[in-house]
Amino acid sequence: MIILWSILALLFLAALFGALLGYASVRFKPEGDPIIDQIDDILPQTQCGQCGYPGCRPYAEAIANGDPINKCPPGGESTIQELADLLDVEPLPLDAEHGEEKPKQVAIIREDECIGCTKCIQACPVDAILGAAKQMHTVIASECTGCDLCVDPCPVDCIDMVPVETSIQTWHWQAPQPDYKLIATDAGRSGEAA
Amino acid sequence: MLTPSSPHAVGNQSVQQVMFSVWAATLPGFAALIWFFGWGYLINAVLAVATALVAEAIILRLRRRPVWFFLGDGSALLTAWLLALALPPLAPWWIPVIGTLAAIVFAKHLYGGLGNNPFNPAMVGYAVLLISFPVEMTTRWGIPAALATEAHSLLDSARVIFAGLRVDPALVDGMTMATPLDVYKNDIATLDAAELRAEPLFSAGWRVYGWEWVSGLYLLGGLYLLWRRIITWHIPVAVLGSLTLLALLFSWNPDLRVPVDLHLLGGATMLGAFFIATDPVSAATSNRGKLVFGAGIGILIYVIRTWGNYPDAVAFAVLLMNFAAPLIDHYTRPRVYGEGRS
Amino acid sequence: MNLMRLLRGDTDAPEWYDFPGGVHPPENKTQSLRGPIAEFPLQEEYVVPLNQHIGAVSVPVVEVGESVLTGQVIAEAAGFISAPAHAPTSGTVTAIEDRPVPHPSGLTTGCIIIRADGHDTWRPRTPWAHLQDHHHTDLLARIQNAGLTGLGGASFPTAVKLAADRNHVDTLIVNGTECEPYITADHALMRERPQQILRGIEVAHELYDFRRILIGVEDNKPDAVSALRRALTAIPAELEARIELRVFPTRYPSGGEKQLVYLLTGQEVPAGGLPTDLGMLCHNVGTLAALADAVFDDRPLISRITTLTGNQLPWQGNIEVRLGTDIRTILDWAGYQPDPNRAERIIMGGPMMGFALDQRQLPLVKATNCLLVPTEQELPTPPPAKPCIRCGQCEQVCPAGLLPQQLMWFAQSHEWDKAESHHLFDCIECGACAYVCPSHIPLVQYYRFAKGSIRREQAEHRQSERARLRFEARQARLEREAAEKEARRRQRAEAARARQAEQATTPTADSSPADPVAAAVARSKARKQASQSAAGRATATVSPGAPELTREQLSARLDSQRRRLEKAEAKLAAAAPEHQKAMETTVSKLREQIHKTEQQLADRPEREA
Ligand code: SF4
Ligand code: SF4
Ligand code: SF4
Ligand code: SF4
């Protein structure tokens, strides 16, 4: 008899808390940007198309519809991690099919070789190239996302992608590295709680 | 990394120094324990410290950490030492050994070692023992030497501790008893306060024979730590304050409950307030948080001692508040300079 | 102290308010205060970095080979938060190039190098006798052109501070605290040239007409206090009446701007705000003295007082030295003998907030208030860090009321949002927490790392935000253009249809214009596939959208590709190991492209034929 009662009591409690939780999840549903905007916010906006979509937003839409989150090489590990956090899914390693994570680059036009064909301007997804037909062209370095799309169309191959170097203005301190941090079970892994 | 970051000057405190100072501050109390209750405490301490050092060294090896670097910081030693001070002096030898192993292996290293343990390791060891071996933990307290029927030597203590079941029960009975708090709590059911106070345990000394000195010397050691700024006043004051307040409120009638003086002097209160609750790793950190943390411990000590079944309550009170420490920290963040002044 | 005052029923505003936290590191100030400020001899070469201030890097206005006069502007401010730089002596500009500068990163930056002619000929100067003769705009311009920056170490352009709203500011706080151990540059200045500081105050007062002027000095500088007191008797009564000299107990970091504001007024600068939010301006005594020089004598900031100290230096004291002087030369002058047995630390600034210099030739800059070369006994190398034992000592000493150890945990685990919500950016990096930490954890480095990472992330996010807007704007533009084109086409089609109505034929619709970005994406994809496929099949992988090229264009491309290959190979040979891989990829990519072009070129005659 007592067993019956306790089972009943437990059932009642379970039902009660279940109802409470259910109510709370409806009542306090977090409001905010639609999920696509949030995903798009995380993507690096390089607009390079390496993910197989014509730009970051289309990929964001695809992710929202269930596409894997590991197709964006410019964003690399950190973007995948953020997406995984946002969507509450397992982070995957970057899909090598779409390219590998590289240090940030900018395009530089070797200006004396530029023939002013405007092909790079047409290719640049963020309008980071200035120039006019038959005039020398130049890249606005601060706006260039390093997407690489202007390199190929150039008929005289005068566009270089150069890695962005750390300057005194952009340098910052790195974290100290205490040697005792790695515990035996973690040795060999790349680090804990990255 | 090219050069280390500022500051280039460092103060003169080190972990080792902190641990050593805490250890040193317990010495007067420790001496009093031996003086009044015999050599059992020394044997306890030796057993516990040896176990701790060996266990720590082995685990550090297993975890591939620099052994001497961490062994030298004194934290394992201090954990074992505090545990030894809290254990009954005449318990069988495996009591301190098991307790220390639980403290070092489970409470400390399984959580990531120095600085990462959410619970006070010494008190985890104590709680494990108290739950697993309640008889040994409650009956093997020392009879103050002056009250015993005959004098006992170091050898006698050793025989009681190491001989286990083969020892002469009369010898054990002649040397051991329950704690004064336990005695009072049990006997007050049949005697009234005046009769109880007339017993030698409570009348031979000033308040409670032997323990008053031990507690007083712990208090002294605690003041030394305060003066050295190794601990702040918040936790001890909160523990003692809340315990006193509750005892005054609910134990005003000594015929019913253990009175306030025994709460403060008759058990592990002072040890707990100054040396155990102040263990920084597992306590709350902000000043306000420490007050809450300490007050919680004081309240729990009183509650468990009065309405619980255990003779003393410091270990459980500290462990329970360890649970709450992260929460307390979250809600007691100090106001930052300039916050809310815009 | 304040409590005592309260108990006595003393309700007047107190001399000073007690700020929380703080530490008392050994002061070590007497060594460098034995003699007067020494004049450092002129050197043969000066290196003037273009980024001696917080804000935009200044722009050179001289050319290599040009001769310059002492005090002549050689680089102009670039934008509002920036400052010009001046020739420290007369001579010739021998180079404008990247040189190592004193900075924790050890990186190089643009510098103007001047070879001195030894005459130290000044540019023409126009001293001002009375401020009242001149318009405020002129005064401000003069300050702006003098290249002044905060000389206490922060190097914020002074002119920017002095451009704060006149109606809003009523208090001047003069920082003579110099709370950092070892440094005595301000102390020596107050002791020897107090009238200069007061003249600087006069200039600021002319601009702002302050209600009160509070000079704050720590009580370990009695001689500086009495010198200031004496100098105060000699200034106009109107000004003197507003000046209060306040002396308070020595404690690090009472000289932090926010701490000093609280110490002197009991008010807190709002989080993320500036003293001007409270109607206060805060200037260092050294800055004010330089302000007086600049305004009255028309002498821009070309020299400063620097403390040479640390027991590794046989001569310790303060020197007045031209900016751009080589630091090694200065240390040699002080008799410095490097100890071959250990890596020496040369610290710019004090032991609490300074940074260690690497051993190269570095110029002295506007922020160099101290060069400290300690022996191992003085400032022992910190022992290896142990884990945090959560002892809370750091929290007890944090003057900002932060939870240093929590911030450290967050920095360790890269939880930037939590670090920010625990007010990471209110940390003044004073180092008090790391000073007392028994585990010797480099706490401040964690905070710098976290702040840097957060700032970088924010910058990246801003940039990606901009990229998105530009991308969207471009998409919109393309769509609009396509729509317009479509509309025109339809119009033409209509017209044509009308014209050809009798012929009853419909024109064929031309294909809609391809989106160039989509085309570029396709091209880049094709290229990637090509690079994956065997090189032998390169002929087959001419990008579909690639334009038909003439032979000349193709051979021009081939030439340029070969040039690039040469360059890349040279770079590969010289590349540091970490760049090796990237360079190798570039080279092989280039080889492939050349091969492709060659193939195309080979194909071309057949097709043209
Ligand atoms: S690969 Fe990444 S950066 Fe490139 S378009 Fe796709 S989402 Fe944007
Ligand atoms: S300039 Fe080139 S690399 Fe930079 S964003 Fe435009 S297309 Fe991409
Ligand atoms: S002072 Fe050091 S060991 Fe103590 S809590 Fe702070 S960081 Fe941890
Ligand atoms: S460095 Fe930052 S966290 Fe540490 S004491 Fe100073 S203000 Fe507080």
CSV table of N, CA, C and O in Angstrom, one decimal, chain C residues 211-241:
chain,number,residue,atom,x,y,z
C,211,ARG,N,36.8,76.3,-10.7
C,211,ARG,CA,36.3,76.7,-9.4
C,211,ARG,C,37.3,76.3,-8.4
C,211,ARG,O,37.6,77.0,-7.4
C,212,ARG,N,37.8,75.1,-8.5
C,212,ARG,CA,38.9,74.7,-7.6
C,212,ARG,C,39.9,73.8,-8.3
C,212,ARG,O,39.6,73.2,-9.3
C,213,ILE,N,41.1,73.9,-7.7
C,213,ILE,CA,42.2,73.2,-8.3
C,213,ILE,C,42.8,72.4,-7.2
C,213,ILE,O,43.3,72.9,-6.2
C,214,LEU,N,42.8,71.1,-7.3
C,214,LEU,CA,43.3,70.2,-6.2
C,214,LEU,C,44.6,69.6,-6.6
C,214,LEU,O,44.7,68.9,-7.7
C,215,ILE,N,45.7,69.8,-5.9
C,215,ILE,CA,46.9,69.2,-6.2
C,215,ILE,C,47.1,68.0,-5.2
C,215,ILE,O,47.0,68.3,-4.0
C,216,GLY,N,47.2,66.8,-5.7
C,216,GLY,CA,47.4,65.7,-4.8
C,216,GLY,C,48.8,65.1,-4.8
C,216,GLY,O,49.3,64.9,-5.8
C,217,VAL,N,49.4,65.0,-3.6
C,217,VAL,CA,50.7,64.5,-3.4
C,217,VAL,C,50.7,63.5,-2.3
C,217,VAL,O,50.1,63.7,-1.3
C,218,GLU,N,51.5,62.4,-2.5
C,218,GLU,CA,51.6,61.4,-1.4
C,218,GLU,C,52.5,61.9,-0.3
C,218,GLU,O,53.4,62.7,-0.6
C,219,ASP,N,52.3,61.4,0.9
C,219,ASP,CA,53.1,62.0,2.0
C,219,ASP,C,54.5,61.5,2.1
C,219,ASP,O,55.2,61.9,3.1
C,220,ASN,N,55.0,60.8,1.1
C,220,ASN,CA,56.4,60.4,1.1
C,220,ASN,C,57.2,61.4,0.4
C,220,ASN,O,58.4,61.2,0.1
C,221,LYS,N,56.6,62.6,0.0
C,221,LYS,CA,57.4,63.6,-0.7
C,221,LYS,C,57.4,64.9,0.0
C,221,LYS,O,56.9,65.9,-0.6
C,222,PRO,N,57.8,65.0,1.3
C,222,PRO,CA,57.7,66.2,2.0
C,222,PRO,C,58.4,67.4,1.4
C,222,PRO,O,58.0,68.5,1.4
C,223,ASP,N,59.6,67.1,0.8
C,223,ASP,CA,60.3,68.2,0.1
C,223,ASP,C,59.6,68.8,-1.1
C,223,ASP,O,59.6,70.0,-1.3
C,224,ALA,N,58.9,67.9,-1.8
C,224,ALA,CA,58.1,68.4,-2.9
C,224,ALA,C,57.0,69.2,-2.5
C,224,ALA,O,56.7,70.3,-3.0
C,225,VAL,N,56.4,68.8,-1.4
C,225,VAL,CA,55.2,69.5,-0.8
C,225,VAL,C,55.7,70.9,-0.4
C,225,VAL,O,55.0,71.9,-0.7
C,226,SER,N,56.8,71.0,0.3
C,226,SER,CA,57.2,72.3,0.8
C,226,SER,C,57.6,73.2,-0.3
C,226,SER,O,57.4,74.4,-0.3
C,227,ALA,N,58.3,72.6,-1.4
C,227,ALA,CA,58.6,73.4,-2.5
C,227,ALA,C,57.4,74.0,-3.2
C,227,ALA,O,57.3,75.2,-3.6
C,228,LEU,N,56.3,73.2,-3.3
C,228,LEU,CA,55.1,73.6,-3.9
C,228,LEU,C,54.5,74.7,-3.1
C,228,LEU,O,54.0,75.7,-3.6
C,229,ARG,N,54.5,74.5,-1.8
C,229,ARG,CA,53.9,75.5,-0.8
C,229,ARG,C,54.6,76.8,-1.0
C,229,ARG,O,53.9,77.9,-1.1
C,230,ARG,N,55.9,76.8,-1.1
C,230,ARG,CA,56.7,78.1,-1.3
C,230,ARG,C,56.3,78.7,-2.6
C,230,ARG,O,56.0,79.9,-2.6
C,231,ALA,N,56.2,77.9,-3.6
C,231,ALA,CA,55.9,78.5,-4.9
C,231,ALA,C,54.5,79.0,-5.0
C,231,ALA,O,54.2,80.0,-5.7
C,232,LEU,N,53.6,78.5,-4.2
C,232,LEU,CA,52.2,78.9,-4.2
C,232,LEU,C,52.1,80.4,-3.7
C,232,LEU,O,51.2,81.1,-4.0
C,233,THR,N,53.1,80.8,-2.8
C,233,THR,CA,53.0,82.1,-2.3
C,233,THR,C,53.3,83.2,-3.3
C,233,THR,O,53.0,84.3,-3.1
C,234,ALA,N,53.9,82.7,-4.4
C,234,ALA,CA,54.4,83.7,-5.4
C,234,ALA,C,53.4,83.9,-6.6
C,234,ALA,O,53.8,84.6,-7.5
C,235,ILE,N,52.3,83.3,-6.5
C,235,ILE,CA,51.4,83.4,-7.7
C,235,ILE,C,50.2,84.3,-7.3
C,235,ILE,O,50.0,84.6,-6.2
C,236,PRO,N,49.6,84.8,-8.4
C,236,PRO,CA,48.5,85.8,-8.1
C,236,PRO,C,47.5,85.2,-7.1
C,236,PRO,O,47.1,84.0,-7.1
C,237,ALA,N,47.0,86.1,-6.2
C,237,ALA,CA,46.1,85.7,-5.2
C,237,ALA,C,44.8,85.1,-5.7
C,237,ALA,O,44.3,84.1,-5.1
C,238,GLU,N,44.4,85.6,-6.8
C,238,GLU,CA,43.1,85.1,-7.4
C,238,GLU,C,43.2,83.6,-7.7
C,238,GLU,O,42.3,82.9,-7.4
C,239,LEU,N,44.4,83.2,-8.2
C,239,LEU,CA,44.6,81.8,-8.6
C,239,LEU,C,44.8,81.0,-7.3
C,239,LEU,O,44.3,79.9,-7.1
C,240,GLU,N,45.7,81.6,-6.5
C,240,GLU,CA,46.1,80.8,-5.3
C,240,GLU,C,44.9,80.5,-4.4
C,240,GLU,O,44.9,79.4,-3.9
C,241,ALA,N,43.9,81.3,-4.4
C,241,ALA,CA,42.8,81.1,-3.6
C,241,ALA,C,42.0,79.8,-4.0
C,241,ALA,O,41.3,79.2,-3.2
